[in-house]
GROMACS .gro file of C-alpha atoms in nm:
model
  296
    1GLU     CA    1 -21.148  -8.427 -11.353
    2PHE     CA    2 -21.156  -8.778 -11.504
    3PRO     CA    3 -21.114  -9.055 -11.241
    4ILE     CA    4 -20.808  -9.278 -11.295
    5LEU     CA    5 -20.996  -9.601 -11.211
    6ALA     CA    6 -21.343  -9.709 -11.320
    7LEU     CA    7 -21.567 -10.007 -11.255
    8ASN     CA    8 -21.635 -10.192 -11.582
    9THR     CA    9 -21.978 -10.356 -11.555
   10ALA     CA   10 -21.973 -10.513 -11.905
   11GLY     CA   11 -22.189 -10.826 -11.916
   12LEU     CA   12 -22.310 -10.808 -11.557
   13SER     CA   13 -22.673 -10.867 -11.466
   14THR     CA   14 -22.882 -10.597 -11.301
   15GLU     CA   15 -22.820 -10.750 -10.957
   16GLU     CA   16 -22.449 -10.806 -11.021
   17THR     CA   17 -22.406 -10.448 -11.142
   18ALA     CA   18 -22.560 -10.312 -10.823
   19ARG     CA   19 -22.342 -10.545 -10.614
   20ALA     CA   20 -22.026 -10.451 -10.802
   21ILE     CA   21 -22.095 -10.079 -10.750
   22GLU     CA   22 -22.123 -10.138 -10.377
   23TYR     CA   23 -21.788 -10.320 -10.373
   24ALA     CA   24 -21.632 -10.051 -10.592
   25GLN     CA   25 -21.749  -9.769 -10.366
   26ASN     CA   26 -21.604  -9.951 -10.067
   27GLU     CA   27 -21.269  -9.939 -10.250
   28GLY     CA   28 -21.301  -9.571 -10.335
   29ILE     CA   29 -21.406  -9.618 -10.700
   30ASN     CA   30 -21.688  -9.380 -10.798
   31HIS     CA   31 -21.652  -9.395 -11.179
   32ILE     CA   32 -21.913  -9.640 -11.312
   33ASP     CA   33 -21.849  -9.748 -11.672
   34PHE     CA   34 -22.173  -9.914 -11.789
   35HIS     CA   35 -22.385  -9.994 -12.094
   36PRO     CA   36 -22.754  -9.953 -12.181
   37GLY     CA   37 -22.993 -10.228 -12.070
   38LYS     CA   38 -22.947 -10.444 -11.761
   39GLU     CA   39 -22.631 -10.264 -11.652
   40ASN     CA   40 -22.811  -9.930 -11.669
   41ALA     CA   41 -23.091 -10.086 -11.467
   42GLY     CA   42 -22.836 -10.207 -11.213
   43VAL     CA   43 -22.697  -9.855 -11.171
   44ALA     CA   44 -23.051  -9.724 -11.122
   45LYS     CA   45 -23.123 -10.000 -10.870
   46PHE     CA   46 -22.814  -9.918 -10.667
   47MET     CA   47 -22.884  -9.545 -10.666
   48LYS     CA   48 -23.248  -9.587 -10.565
   49GLU     CA   49 -23.195  -9.849 -10.294
   50ASN     CA   50 -22.903  -9.661 -10.138
   51ASN     CA   51 -23.040  -9.309 -10.170
   52VAL     CA   52 -22.718  -9.210 -10.346
   53ASP     CA   53 -22.613  -8.848 -10.377
   54ARG     CA   54 -22.597  -8.790 -10.753
   55ASP     CA   55 -22.264  -8.609 -10.734
   56SER     CA   56 -22.098  -8.902 -10.553
   57LEU     CA   57 -22.087  -9.110 -10.873
   58PHE     CA   58 -21.924  -9.047 -11.212
   59LEU     CA   59 -22.178  -9.201 -11.452
   60ASN     CA   60 -22.038  -9.304 -11.791
   61THR     CA   61 -22.266  -9.474 -12.044
   62LYS     CA   62 -22.272  -9.556 -12.417
   63ILE     CA   63 -22.494  -9.490 -12.720
   64ARG     CA   64 -22.615  -9.803 -12.897
   65LYS     CA   65 -22.498  -9.868 -13.253
   66PRO     CA   66 -22.763  -9.822 -13.524
   67VAL     CA   67 -22.826 -10.133 -13.730
   68PRO     CA   68 -22.677 -10.136 -14.082
   69GLY     CA   69 -22.894  -9.950 -14.329
   70THR     CA   70 -23.022  -9.695 -14.077
   71SER     CA   71 -23.047  -9.345 -14.224
   72PRO     CA   72 -22.849  -9.062 -14.059
   73GLU     CA   73 -23.178  -8.899 -13.957
   74ASP     CA   74 -23.300  -9.216 -13.788
   75ALA     CA   75 -22.960  -9.279 -13.631
   76ALA     CA   76 -22.972  -8.931 -13.477
   77LYS     CA   77 -23.324  -8.992 -13.346
   78LEU     CA   78 -23.221  -9.325 -13.192
   79ALA     CA   79 -22.936  -9.153 -13.005
   80ARG     CA   80 -23.157  -8.864 -12.894
   81ASP     CA   81 -23.433  -9.096 -12.773
   82GLN     CA   82 -23.186  -9.320 -12.590
   83ILE     CA   83 -23.036  -9.029 -12.399
   84GLU     CA   84 -23.380  -8.927 -12.273
   85GLU     CA   85 -23.473  -9.286 -12.183
   86ASP     CA   86 -23.147  -9.348 -11.999
   87LEU     CA   87 -23.174  -9.030 -11.794
   88GLN     CA   88 -23.531  -9.118 -11.702
   89LEU     CA   89 -23.439  -9.474 -11.600
   90LEU     CA   90 -23.144  -9.353 -11.392
   91GLY     CA   91 -23.355  -9.082 -11.233
   92VAL     CA   92 -23.095  -8.813 -11.303
   93LYS     CA   93 -23.083  -8.491 -11.502
   94TYR     CA   94 -22.738  -8.559 -11.648
   95VAL     CA   95 -22.462  -8.817 -11.678
   96ASP     CA   96 -22.092  -8.740 -11.652
   97MET     CA   97 -21.996  -8.887 -11.987
   98LEU     CA   98 -22.170  -9.012 -12.300
   99MET     CA   99 -21.964  -9.231 -12.533
  100LEU     CA  100 -22.035  -9.291 -12.900
  101ARG     CA  101 -21.972  -9.629 -13.060
  102ASP     CA  102 -21.859  -9.650 -13.421
  103THR     CA  103 -22.059  -9.768 -13.721
  104PRO     CA  104 -21.957  -9.858 -14.079
  105ASP     CA  105 -22.163  -9.564 -14.211
  106PRO     CA  106 -21.962  -9.237 -14.180
  107LYS     CA  107 -22.278  -9.024 -14.203
  108ASN     CA  108 -22.426  -9.204 -13.901
  109ILE     CA  109 -22.112  -9.142 -13.695
  110GLN     CA  110 -22.135  -8.773 -13.776
  111ALA     CA  111 -22.512  -8.753 -13.721
  112GLN     CA  112 -22.497  -8.923 -13.381
  113TRP     CA  113 -22.198  -8.719 -13.267
  114LYS     CA  114 -22.396  -8.404 -13.337
  115VAL     CA  115 -22.664  -8.536 -13.102
  116LEU     CA  116 -22.401  -8.586 -12.829
  117GLU     CA  117 -22.281  -8.230 -12.886
  118GLU     CA  118 -22.641  -8.113 -12.841
  119ALA     CA  119 -22.671  -8.314 -12.518
  120LEU     CA  120 -22.351  -8.154 -12.389
  121ALA     CA  121 -22.478  -7.805 -12.469
  122ALA     CA  122 -22.810  -7.884 -12.300
  123GLY     CA  123 -22.641  -8.004 -11.981
  124LYS     CA  124 -22.755  -8.364 -12.019
  125THR     CA  125 -22.394  -8.480 -12.004
  126ARG     CA  126 -22.083  -8.316 -11.862
  127SER     CA  127 -21.852  -8.462 -12.129
  128VAL     CA  128 -21.852  -8.669 -12.448
  129GLY     CA  129 -21.618  -8.942 -12.570
  130ILE     CA  130 -21.586  -9.229 -12.815
  131ILE     CA  131 -21.532  -9.602 -12.781
  132ASN     CA  132 -21.338  -9.841 -13.006
  133TYR     CA  133 -21.246  -9.582 -13.270
  134CYS     CA  134 -20.958  -9.673 -13.499
  135PRO     CA  135 -20.784  -9.405 -13.713
  136SER     CA  136 -21.039  -9.409 -13.996
  137GLY     CA  137 -21.328  -9.360 -13.754
  138LEU     CA  138 -21.145  -9.077 -13.582
  139GLU     CA  139 -21.091  -8.901 -13.913
  140THR     CA  140 -21.457  -8.943 -14.009
  141LEU     CA  141 -21.580  -8.801 -13.680
  142MET     CA  142 -21.339  -8.507 -13.681
  143GLU     CA  143 -21.444  -8.397 -14.030
  144THR     CA  144 -21.762  -8.244 -13.888
  145ALA     CA  145 -21.713  -8.241 -13.509
  146GLN     CA  146 -21.760  -7.910 -13.331
  147VAL     CA  147 -21.655  -8.062 -12.998
  148VAL     CA  148 -21.344  -8.279 -12.970
  149PRO     CA  149 -21.404  -8.608 -12.784
  150ALA     CA  150 -21.256  -8.598 -12.435
  151LEU     CA  151 -21.122  -8.951 -12.480
  152ASN     CA  152 -21.113  -9.265 -12.692
  153TYR     CA  153 -21.194  -9.578 -12.490
  154ILE     CA  154 -20.990  -9.866 -12.636
  155MET     CA  155 -20.826 -10.190 -12.531
  156CYS     CA  156 -20.470 -10.164 -12.407
  157HIS     CA  157 -20.255 -10.437 -12.257
  158VAL     CA  158 -19.893 -10.548 -12.239
  159GLY     CA  159 -19.792 -10.666 -12.584
  160MET     CA  160 -19.949 -10.372 -12.769
  161GLY     CA  161 -19.678 -10.120 -12.674
  162PRO     CA  162 -19.730  -9.793 -12.485
  163ASP     CA  163 -19.842  -9.620 -12.807
  164ILE     CA  164 -20.104  -9.894 -12.861
  165GLN     CA  165 -19.997  -9.965 -13.219
  166GLY     CA  166 -19.990  -9.592 -13.299
  167LEU     CA  167 -20.351  -9.526 -13.199
  168ARG     CA  168 -20.255  -9.328 -12.891
  169THR     CA  169 -20.050  -9.086 -13.105
  170LYS     CA  170 -20.347  -9.055 -13.340
  171ASN     CA  171 -20.574  -8.972 -13.045
  172GLU     CA  172 -20.331  -8.712 -12.914
  173LYS     CA  173 -20.304  -8.548 -13.257
  174TYR     CA  174 -20.661  -8.431 -13.200
  175GLY     CA  175 -20.618  -8.365 -12.827
  176ILE     CA  176 -20.804  -8.684 -12.731
  177ARG     CA  177 -20.695  -8.876 -12.422
  178THR     CA  178 -20.678  -9.256 -12.411
  179PHE     CA  179 -20.895  -9.451 -12.164
  180ALA     CA  180 -20.804  -9.821 -12.138
  181TYR     CA  181 -21.002 -10.140 -12.091
  182GLY     CA  182 -20.885 -10.500 -12.126
  183GLN     CA  183 -20.561 -10.486 -11.926
  184THR     CA  184 -20.542 -10.867 -11.954
  185GLY     CA  185 -20.723 -10.893 -12.289
  186GLU     CA  186 -21.081 -10.906 -12.417
  187PRO     CA  187 -21.338 -11.057 -12.460
  188GLU     CA  188 -21.168 -11.295 -12.216
  189PRO     CA  189 -20.830 -11.297 -12.040
  190ARG     CA  190 -20.542 -11.362 -12.280
  191GLU     CA  191 -20.361 -11.681 -12.180
  192ALA     CA  192 -20.035 -11.573 -12.344
  193LEU     CA  193 -20.032 -11.263 -12.125
  194LEU     CA  194 -20.132 -11.438 -11.803
  195ASN     CA  195 -19.859 -11.697 -11.856
  196ASP     CA  196 -19.592 -11.462 -11.993
  197PRO     CA  197 -19.263 -11.543 -11.814
  198ILE     CA  198 -19.161 -11.176 -11.797
  199LEU     CA  199 -19.484 -11.072 -11.625
  200LYS     CA  200 -19.459 -11.371 -11.393
  201ARG     CA  201 -19.101 -11.289 -11.296
  202ILE     CA  202 -19.181 -10.923 -11.235
  203GLY     CA  203 -19.491 -11.019 -11.038
  204GLU     CA  204 -19.291 -11.252 -10.816
  205ALA     CA  205 -19.040 -10.974 -10.747
  206HIS     CA  206 -19.322 -10.751 -10.621
  207GLN     CA  207 -19.533 -11.033 -10.472
  208LYS     CA  208 -19.806 -10.948 -10.721
  209SER     CA  209 -20.006 -11.148 -10.977
  210THR     CA  210 -19.955 -11.114 -11.352
  211GLU     CA  211 -20.294 -10.939 -11.366
  212GLU     CA  212 -20.174 -10.678 -11.120
  213VAL     CA  213 -19.851 -10.626 -11.314
  214ALA     CA  214 -20.054 -10.583 -11.634
  215LEU     CA  215 -20.275 -10.318 -11.475
  216ARG     CA  216 -19.981 -10.136 -11.318
  217TRP     CA  217 -19.816 -10.117 -11.663
  218VAL     CA  218 -20.124  -9.940 -11.803
  219LEU     CA  219 -20.141  -9.695 -11.513
  220GLN     CA  220 -19.770  -9.622 -11.527
  221ASN     CA  221 -19.807  -9.539 -11.895
  222ASP     CA  222 -20.036  -9.254 -11.783
  223MET     CA  223 -20.370  -9.401 -11.883
  224ALA     CA  224 -20.691  -9.424 -11.683
  225ALA     CA  225 -20.821  -9.781 -11.663
  226SER     CA  226 -21.161  -9.949 -11.645
  227LEU     CA  227 -21.156 -10.261 -11.427
  228ARG     CA  228 -21.342 -10.586 -11.465
  229PRO     CA  229 -21.439 -10.674 -11.106
  230SER     CA  230 -21.286 -11.022 -11.129
  231GLY     CA  231 -21.105 -11.259 -11.365
  232ASN     CA  232 -21.441 -11.425 -11.429
  233PHE     CA  233 -21.550 -11.177 -11.696
  234GLY     CA  234 -21.916 -11.086 -11.702
  235ARG     CA  235 -21.979 -11.201 -11.344
  236CYS     CA  236 -21.963 -11.050 -10.997
  237GLU     CA  237 -22.019 -11.316 -10.736
  238GLY     CA  238 -21.919 -11.299 -10.372
  239GLN     CA  239 -21.565 -11.283 -10.247
  240GLU     CA  240 -21.398 -11.327 -10.588
  241CYS     CA  241 -21.554 -11.003 -10.708
  242GLN     CA  242 -21.486 -10.812 -10.387
  243VAL     CA  243 -21.126 -10.930 -10.354
  244GLY     CA  244 -21.064 -10.882 -10.727
  245LEU     CA  245 -21.150 -10.513 -10.706
  246SER     CA  246 -20.948 -10.465 -10.389
  247ARG     CA  247 -20.634 -10.614 -10.544
  248GLN     CA  248 -20.666 -10.399 -10.853
  249VAL     CA  249 -20.713 -10.079 -10.654
  250SER     CA  250 -20.397 -10.166 -10.458
  251CYS     CA  251 -20.203 -10.118 -10.784
  252LEU     CA  252 -20.207  -9.747 -10.706
  253GLU     CA  253 -19.980  -9.817 -10.409
  254TRP     CA  254 -19.669  -9.960 -10.579
  255GLU     CA  255 -19.458  -9.901 -10.892
  256LEU     CA  256 -19.264 -10.085 -11.159
  257SER     CA  257 -18.901  -9.986 -11.207
  258GLN     CA  258 -18.780  -9.818 -11.526
  259ASP     CA  259 -18.609 -10.142 -11.633
  260GLU     CA  260 -18.927 -10.341 -11.571
  261MET     CA  261 -19.132 -10.092 -11.772
  262ALA     CA  262 -18.882 -10.115 -12.057
  263GLU     CA  263 -18.910 -10.495 -12.060
  264LEU     CA  264 -19.288 -10.482 -12.062
  265ASN     CA  265 -19.297 -10.209 -12.328
  266ALA     CA  266 -19.089 -10.432 -12.557
  267ILE     CA  267 -19.327 -10.731 -12.546
  268LYS     CA  268 -19.523 -10.765 -12.870
  269TYR     CA  269 -19.831 -10.968 -12.965
  270ASP     CA  270 -19.887 -10.935 -13.338
  271ASP     CA  271 -20.254 -11.034 -13.328
  272ALA     CA  272 -20.368 -10.782 -13.065
  273SER     CA  273 -20.619 -10.515 -13.175
  274PRO     CA  274 -20.697 -10.205 -12.966
  275THR     CA  275 -21.053 -10.192 -13.107
  276PRO     CA  276 -21.189 -10.550 -13.084
  277PHE     CA  277 -21.550 -10.436 -13.042
  278SER     CA  278 -21.550 -10.192 -13.333
  279ALA     CA  279 -21.818 -10.229 -13.600
  280TYR     CA  280 -21.561 -10.251 -13.879
  281CYS     CA  281 -21.200 -10.179 -13.773
  282PRO     CA  282 -20.918 -10.428 -13.852
  283GLY     CA  283 -20.901 -10.712 -13.600
  284SER     CA  284 -21.252 -10.650 -13.468
  285LEU     CA  285 -21.481 -10.928 -13.347
  286VAL     CA  286 -21.846 -11.019 -13.390
  287LEU     CA  287 -22.070 -11.224 -13.162
  288LYS     CA  288 -22.205 -11.538 -13.329
  289GLU     CA  289 -22.395 -11.812 -13.149
  290GLY     CA  290 -22.273 -11.681 -12.814
  291LYS     CA  291 -21.904 -11.670 -12.914
  292TRP     CA  292 -21.680 -11.383 -13.023
  293VAL     CA  293 -21.518 -11.459 -13.358
  294PRO     CA  294 -21.314 -11.249 -13.607
  295ARG     CA  295 -21.535 -11.023 -13.818
  296GLY     CA  296 -21.564 -11.130 -14.179
   0.00000   0.00000   0.00000
């Protein structure tokens, strides 16, 4: 069973990742949504220092993108080697989910997905999914896939509509569930959303923040959500991180009315993309000189 809430450790240091997991567990969150590198090291640090029972955590990690020009054979080897390295670093025999990022080369998508299918068959992961796949990437992957991805992990927030610009319907065509990040925007909170008068009014009616309203909208549209631990993206420091997680978890305890959902569903931001961290999809971003800018 896929947990409805996850801790999103994106950008956290090793120490912050371990700290955020502790806070998350205190709030009942056991799904850890992390990336290779320092976040992976943070998960390993937490598990080792706290003598964690492996089955108490849902471990969800990602395969790195191959650099442009990588052959399908080398792309497959990179994925295979990373899986072994990550399992060794974490000190576990399996993770609960492996997610595949996209790449502009269709053959590399297909070659790496085959490696994830092999890992699933070998018991090195309990499930496989994809991250930031737009329709063209989905079609490429499904041309040769033997196993359908359990989910597509994409950005979803108020202003994109409950169908997420049609991508949710595309996912469901293949039997793929939608897993949401960026309930207030990415790679940083979206000011237009935080200051939206409709979200503010609804929040005041429930004595909730606009961030909480935004998350509740995602949950009430039947999507699991990955949570940044605080509004200070990429950091987990002290009370802000602890309180931030607690407030978000409390969104499971209240509901928006049908009229409020209809109002929020109708909001539209024309420049919002559900796959901002794709390697090539429309509206995707690229990191240059420490800043995220439109690709191309």
